[in-house]
Short mmCIF file of C-alpha atoms in Angstrom, two decimals:
data_model
loop_
_atom_site.label_atom_id
_atom_site.label_comp_id
_atom_site.label_asym_id
_atom_site.label_seq_id
_atom_site.Cartn_x
_atom_site.Cartn_y
_atom_site.Cartn_z
CA MET D 24 -22.20 2.13 12.93
CA GLY D 25 -19.54 -0.47 13.05
CA GLU D 26 -19.78 -1.72 9.67
CA ASN D 27 -19.61 1.89 8.35
CA LEU D 28 -16.37 2.43 10.14
CA LYS D 29 -14.79 -0.85 8.81
CA ILE D 30 -14.79 0.54 5.26
CA ALA D 31 -12.31 3.08 6.16
CA CYS D 32 -8.76 1.82 6.19
CA GLY D 33 -5.89 4.19 5.55
CA VAL D 34 -2.99 4.40 3.07
CA PHE D 35 0.23 6.55 3.29
CA GLY D 36 3.11 6.86 0.87
CA ALA D 37 6.09 9.47 0.83
CA ILE D 38 9.43 10.07 -1.05
CA ASN D 39 12.33 12.15 -0.08
CA PHE D 40 13.96 13.80 -2.99
CA GLU D 41 17.18 14.12 -1.18
CA ARG D 42 17.21 10.36 -0.25
CA GLN D 43 16.98 11.24 3.47
CA PRO D 44 15.28 8.46 5.68
CA ILE D 45 11.48 8.33 5.03
CA PHE D 46 10.48 6.39 8.06
CA PRO D 47 9.58 9.25 10.38
CA TYR D 48 7.18 10.59 7.88
CA MET D 49 5.75 7.05 7.47
CA TYR D 50 5.41 6.54 11.07
CA TRP D 51 3.69 9.86 11.81
CA GLY D 52 1.58 9.71 8.66
CA LEU D 53 0.03 6.32 9.73
CA ARG D 54 -0.03 6.80 13.49
CA ALA D 55 -2.19 9.88 12.73
CA GLN D 56 -4.61 7.47 10.69
CA ASN D 57 -4.76 4.80 13.49
CA HIS D 58 -8.49 5.64 13.90
CA ARG D 59 -8.93 4.32 10.30
CA GLY D 60 -7.77 0.91 10.92
CA HIS D 61 -7.44 -0.95 14.32
CA GLN D 62 -6.88 -4.51 13.16
CA SER D 63 -3.39 -4.35 11.48
CA HIS D 64 -0.73 -2.03 10.27
CA GLY D 65 2.34 -2.28 7.94
CA PHE D 66 5.25 -0.21 6.64
CA LEU D 67 7.25 -0.98 3.55
CA THR D 68 10.23 1.09 2.53
CA TYR D 69 12.63 1.01 -0.44
CA ALA D 70 16.35 1.07 -0.62
CA ASP D 71 19.05 0.14 -3.25
CA GLY D 72 16.47 -2.16 -5.17
CA LYS D 73 15.25 -4.02 -1.94
CA PHE D 74 11.90 -3.90 -0.11
CA TYR D 75 12.09 -3.74 3.71
CA VAL D 76 8.74 -4.84 5.49
CA HIS D 77 7.25 -4.57 9.07
CA ARG D 78 3.69 -5.81 9.36
CA SER D 79 1.71 -6.43 12.53
CA LEU D 80 -1.62 -6.66 14.09
CA ASP D 81 -3.43 -3.92 15.95
CA LEU D 82 -2.63 -0.25 16.06
CA VAL D 83 0.63 1.55 14.90
CA PRO D 84 2.48 1.53 18.36
CA LYS D 85 3.98 4.37 20.16
CA ILE D 86 7.79 4.24 19.60
CA LYS D 87 10.15 5.69 22.30
CA THR D 88 12.68 8.16 21.04
CA SER D 89 15.33 5.74 22.40
CA ALA D 90 14.21 2.95 19.89
CA ILE D 91 13.96 5.27 16.72
CA GLN D 92 17.34 4.27 15.38
CA GLU D 93 16.53 0.66 15.49
CA TRP D 94 13.51 1.27 13.35
CA PHE D 95 15.73 3.41 11.00
CA GLY D 96 17.79 0.19 10.56
CA ARG D 97 14.91 -2.03 9.93
CA LEU D 98 13.21 0.22 7.46
CA PRO D 99 15.83 2.09 5.51
CA GLY D 100 15.26 3.94 2.42
CA HIS D 101 14.10 7.37 1.04
CA ILE D 102 10.73 5.97 -0.27
CA GLY D 103 7.89 4.26 1.78
CA ILE D 104 4.20 3.03 1.80
CA GLY D 105 1.98 2.05 4.67
CA ASN D 106 -1.43 0.92 5.73
CA VAL D 107 -3.81 0.66 8.51
CA ARG D 108 -6.43 -1.86 7.94
CA TYR D 109 -10.07 -2.91 8.74
CA THR D 110 -11.13 -6.22 7.11
CA THR D 111 -14.16 -5.60 4.98
CA SER D 112 -14.62 -9.49 4.07
CA GLY D 113 -13.23 -12.77 5.03
CA LYS D 114 -11.99 -14.23 8.21
CA THR D 115 -11.00 -12.05 11.30
CA ASP D 116 -9.00 -14.66 13.36
CA ASP D 117 -5.54 -13.65 13.88
CA LYS D 118 -3.97 -15.91 11.44
CA SER D 119 -6.21 -14.63 8.56
CA LEU D 120 -5.62 -10.99 9.62
CA ILE D 121 -1.79 -11.25 9.52
CA LYS D 122 -2.10 -12.84 6.06
CA GLY D 123 -3.94 -9.94 4.85
CA THR D 124 -1.86 -7.24 6.47
CA GLN D 125 -0.53 -4.69 3.96
CA PRO D 126 1.52 -3.43 2.15
CA VAL D 127 1.41 -6.47 -0.36
CA THR D 128 3.97 -7.30 -3.04
CA ALA D 129 4.12 -9.24 -6.39
CA SER D 130 6.74 -10.09 -8.74
CA LYS D 131 6.99 -11.17 -12.40
CA ASN D 132 9.79 -11.44 -15.04
CA GLY D 133 12.35 -9.94 -12.80
CA LEU D 134 10.09 -7.00 -11.86
CA LYS D 135 8.38 -6.30 -8.56
CA VAL D 136 5.82 -3.91 -7.16
CA ALA D 137 4.45 -2.98 -3.57
CA ILE D 138 1.16 -1.42 -2.73
CA SER D 139 -0.91 -0.11 0.00
CA PHE D 140 -4.65 -0.13 -0.87
CA ASN D 141 -8.03 1.27 0.71
CA GLY D 142 -11.22 0.35 -0.79
CA ASN D 143 -13.50 -2.31 -2.26
CA VAL D 144 -13.11 -4.13 -5.59
CA VAL D 145 -16.35 -5.27 -7.41
CA ASN D 146 -15.06 -7.39 -10.31
CA THR D 147 -13.01 -9.75 -8.12
CA PHE D 148 -14.12 -12.96 -9.95
CA GLN D 149 -12.89 -11.55 -13.38
CA LEU D 150 -9.94 -10.24 -12.23
CA LYS D 151 -8.90 -13.54 -10.13
CA ARG D 152 -9.69 -15.61 -13.54
CA GLU D 153 -7.29 -13.27 -15.61
CA ILE D 154 -4.40 -13.26 -12.73
CA SER D 155 -4.73 -17.08 -12.49
CA ARG D 156 -3.70 -17.45 -16.16
CA GLU D 157 -0.28 -15.58 -15.27
CA PHE D 158 -0.08 -17.10 -11.60
CA PRO D 159 -1.76 -20.53 -11.77
CA ASN D 160 -1.38 -20.93 -7.93
CA PHE D 161 -2.77 -17.54 -7.25
CA SER D 162 -4.85 -17.12 -4.12
CA TYR D 163 -5.64 -13.83 -2.37
CA GLU D 164 -6.52 -12.78 1.22
CA CYS D 165 -7.64 -9.30 0.28
CA ASP D 166 -8.54 -6.95 -2.51
CA ALA D 167 -5.01 -5.46 -2.51
CA ASP D 168 -3.57 -8.56 -3.72
CA LEU D 169 -5.83 -8.51 -6.86
CA ILE D 170 -4.75 -5.04 -7.52
CA CYS D 171 -1.03 -5.69 -6.81
CA HIS D 172 -0.92 -8.79 -9.14
CA LYS D 173 -2.97 -7.05 -12.01
CA LEU D 174 -0.47 -4.13 -11.89
CA ILE D 175 2.69 -6.51 -12.17
CA ILE D 176 0.82 -8.17 -14.97
CA GLU D 177 0.46 -5.04 -16.74
CA LEU D 178 3.84 -3.75 -15.91
CA ALA D 179 5.55 -6.77 -17.27
CA LYS D 180 3.65 -6.25 -20.54
CA SER D 181 4.21 -2.70 -21.13
CA LYS D 182 7.59 -2.08 -19.07
CA ASP D 183 5.83 1.34 -18.53
CA LEU D 184 4.47 2.21 -14.94
CA ALA D 185 2.09 5.06 -16.12
CA ALA D 186 0.67 2.61 -18.79
CA ALA D 187 0.26 -0.15 -16.16
CA VAL D 188 -1.49 2.00 -13.87
CA LYS D 189 -3.77 3.46 -16.50
CA LYS D 190 -4.83 -0.01 -17.39
CA CYS D 191 -5.67 -0.99 -13.76
CA MET D 192 -7.68 2.32 -13.38
CA GLN D 193 -9.62 1.30 -16.60
CA GLU D 194 -10.17 -2.41 -15.77
CA ILE D 195 -10.48 -2.53 -11.97
CA GLU D 196 -14.03 -1.88 -10.90
CA GLY D 197 -14.77 -0.34 -7.53
CA ALA D 198 -13.88 2.24 -5.31
CA PHE D 199 -10.14 2.52 -4.08
CA SER D 200 -7.01 4.42 -3.45
CA VAL D 201 -3.38 3.13 -3.80
CA SER D 202 0.13 4.24 -2.94
CA GLY D 203 2.95 2.15 -4.21
CA VAL D 204 6.62 1.62 -5.19
CA THR D 205 8.30 -0.49 -7.84
CA GLY D 206 11.47 -2.62 -7.46
CA GLU D 207 13.17 0.27 -9.76
CA GLY D 208 12.25 2.73 -7.08
CA GLU D 209 9.41 4.37 -8.84
CA PHE D 210 6.94 6.05 -6.30
CA PHE D 211 3.38 6.34 -7.39
CA ALA D 212 -0.21 6.74 -6.33
CA PHE D 213 -3.70 6.77 -7.86
CA LYS D 214 -7.39 6.26 -7.18
CA ASP D 215 -10.59 5.09 -8.94
CA PRO D 216 -11.60 7.17 -11.87
CA HIS D 217 -14.83 8.13 -9.98
CA GLY D 218 -12.74 9.52 -7.01
CA ILE D 219 -14.75 7.65 -4.54
CA ARG D 220 -11.94 7.02 -2.01
CA PRO D 221 -10.07 9.81 -0.53
CA LEU D 222 -6.36 10.51 -1.47
CA CYS D 223 -4.68 13.66 -0.39
CA ALA D 224 -1.61 14.95 -1.75
CA GLY D 225 1.12 17.34 0.01
CA HIS D 226 4.64 18.14 0.72
CA SER D 227 6.97 19.25 3.53
CA ASN D 228 7.54 22.86 4.25
CA ASP D 229 10.81 22.60 2.61
CA GLY D 230 9.49 20.81 -0.41
CA LYS D 231 11.84 17.94 -0.17
CA THR D 232 9.37 15.45 0.71
CA TYR D 233 6.05 14.50 -1.13
CA ALA D 234 3.27 12.27 0.27
CA PHE D 235 -0.19 10.89 -0.41
CA SER D 236 -2.49 10.01 2.16
CA SER D 237 -6.16 8.94 2.86
CA GLU D 238 -6.17 11.96 5.09
CA THR D 239 -4.41 15.25 5.62
CA VAL D 240 -2.05 14.42 8.37
#
């Protein structure tokens, strides 16, 4: 039973088309998925070409109303991605867990990308060998690092996000769902071609905010 629960994890990503703060959606979208990942959580927002990140162990905490403005300051922006995580492999001491906390980022040739990931990658050895040719000192704590670096390599080659995502979907073997944002402020989400991992899409009642999530929230 416990091992079955550990394959869950949860991803969330959202964008507000009127450039209003996305953090409230991020917070409630992840907090509603706390049951999917008790070991760590993380938020990443995008504003003016920069990523703003908060990562921590344990559940997404309850935030008091009096503290919400502080969080707006720490995580500004109208685009955000987040993750709640259970480890499916590797060490589970606090040091290892914090290293594997998502979202993760990668950069190459002036480009950068961040993703939140749920799933398991099968062809890890092949991907690590390919990535190591571009990043000689590459090491990874979780499968999210593999996908993120594979994506930035393809993005650096094609300069086209859709083409890079398509290449990843074709060449990464396994079951996964991903939400992400580029350093140019392009928001995206995708899942494995077989649709094994869940990824729901929805929008706010006013149609100004769109989101992707591992569950309906």
